[in-house]
C-alpha positions as MATLAB code, in Angstrom:
seq = 'MEACSYLTKLSQREIKPTALRLLILKAMMQFEQAFSLLDLETYLDTVDKSTLSRTITLFLKHHLIHSIDDGSGSLKYAVCGNECNCDIDDLHVHFYCTSCQRTLCLKGIHIPAVTLPRHFSLESINYVMKGLCDHCSKG';
ca = [
     139.846  178.460  135.609;
     136.584  178.419  133.690;
     134.061  175.572  133.877;
     134.798  174.568  130.269;
     138.465  174.033  131.242;
     137.433  171.577  133.965;
     135.208  169.788  131.431;
     138.135  169.624  129.013;
     140.443  168.247  131.704;
     137.940  165.464  132.493;
     137.275  164.632  128.834;
     141.022  164.464  128.067;
     141.231  161.668  130.651;
     138.023  159.999  129.401;
     136.154  160.706  132.637;
     132.426  161.288  132.355;
     131.718  164.735  133.771;
     129.196  164.951  136.575;
     128.400  167.910  138.795;
     130.211  166.297  141.754;
     133.291  165.361  139.724;
     133.531  168.923  138.442;
     133.127  170.282  141.973;
     135.810  167.928  143.324;
     138.248  168.675  140.487;
     137.752  172.404  140.983;
     138.461  171.993  144.707;
     141.561  169.899  144.017;
     142.927  172.587  141.729;
     142.540  175.221  144.460;
     145.317  173.606  146.513;
     148.756  175.105  145.900;
     150.500  171.993  147.225;
     149.661  168.318  147.562;
     146.527  167.638  149.605;
     145.203  164.738  151.680;
     141.743  163.211  151.751;
     141.196  165.029  155.050;
     142.142  168.359  153.417;
     139.611  167.675  150.670;
     136.933  166.624  153.171;
     137.465  169.856  155.104;
     137.353  171.962  151.936;
     134.232  170.176  150.630;
     132.405  169.569  153.903;
     129.058  168.952  152.142;
     130.395  166.011  150.077;
     130.462  162.649  151.868;
     133.730  160.806  152.402;
     132.776  157.760  150.298;
     132.039  159.969  147.261;
     135.400  161.695  147.682;
     137.190  158.342  148.017;
     135.496  156.898  144.916;
     136.286  160.030  142.923;
     139.940  159.986  144.001;
     140.173  156.328  142.944;
     138.628  157.148  139.556;
     140.903  160.171  139.038;
     143.973  158.075  139.940;
     142.945  155.298  137.536;
     142.620  157.802  134.680;
     145.844  159.657  135.603;
     144.090  162.937  136.326;
     145.832  163.033  139.718;
     148.822  161.259  141.207;
     149.378  160.037  144.754;
     152.353  160.735  146.984;
     153.409  158.703  150.003;
     155.441  161.319  151.859;
     155.914  159.221  154.983;
     153.486  161.318  157.036;
     151.026  158.429  157.341;
     148.491  160.048  155.021;
     148.603  159.773  151.224;
     148.715  163.118  149.458;
     147.412  163.881  145.978;
     148.145  166.425  143.260;
     146.454  167.184  139.937;
     148.534  166.108  136.938;
     149.386  168.469  134.122;
     147.655  167.980  130.770;
     150.770  166.417  129.259;
     151.302  163.931  132.119;
     150.444  160.250  131.690;
     152.035  159.180  134.979;
     154.674  157.263  133.015;
     158.120  156.829  134.535;
     159.358  159.775  132.417;
     156.576  161.997  133.837;
     157.443  161.311  137.476;
     159.050  164.032  139.538;
     160.527  164.540  142.981;
     158.323  165.483  145.934;
     159.473  167.475  148.947;
     158.051  167.074  152.458;
     158.725  169.962  154.838;
     159.403  168.611  158.316;
     158.428  171.957  159.859;
     155.143  173.025  158.203;
     154.356  169.455  157.031;
     153.462  170.532  153.489;
     154.215  168.240  150.560;
     155.267  169.987  147.367;
     155.659  168.720  143.799;
     159.056  169.670  142.388;
     158.039  169.212  138.759;
     161.323  170.560  137.409;
     163.305  167.791  139.115;
     162.850  164.380  137.530;
     163.451  161.156  139.407;
     166.944  159.852  138.662;
     167.169  156.838  136.370;
     168.122  153.637  138.151;
     169.151  150.416  136.446;
     167.483  147.476  138.130;
     169.010  144.008  138.357;
     168.050  141.474  135.699;
     164.499  140.067  136.013;
     163.310  142.946  138.225;
     160.177  144.707  136.994;
     159.437  148.298  138.047;
     155.821  149.066  138.983;
     156.068  152.384  140.806;
     158.508  154.917  142.179;
     158.151  157.051  145.282;
     160.874  159.680  145.566;
     160.411  162.061  148.483;
     163.010  164.449  149.822;
     162.576  165.756  153.372;
     163.816  168.923  155.004;
     162.775  172.556  155.333;
     160.893  174.315  152.533;
     161.938  177.785  151.372;
     159.437  179.446  153.701;
     160.477  177.515  156.832;
     164.221  177.696  156.195;
     164.138  181.528  156.308;
     163.395  181.112  160.009;
];
């Protein structure tokens, strides 16, 4: 992806581009599956942890990335597509492989609609399936 594409991605989410934000976004987009803060720290070992944490918080607030609680004890993150606003209709299923411990976005599988009881108000959904990924199940 070219630098202008990263700039476009930030501007679409109304995030002021800085050299560090561009570097962090580029790193995030290198991951083929969801990544943790530790993964990002390892990949960008010259960027301090507090800068990474602040940038993740900013990116989450502007819906540039989404977070996934896969039950592993460490939040994972993935970059949202350009059309995603992190609305309920944009949410998708995540898959946690119990063998290789990767978390994958299954963007083609939407979270099933659930009718809540009267006076309940939905704030977030976390839908994670667990099992063996295609690579590990070949075993």
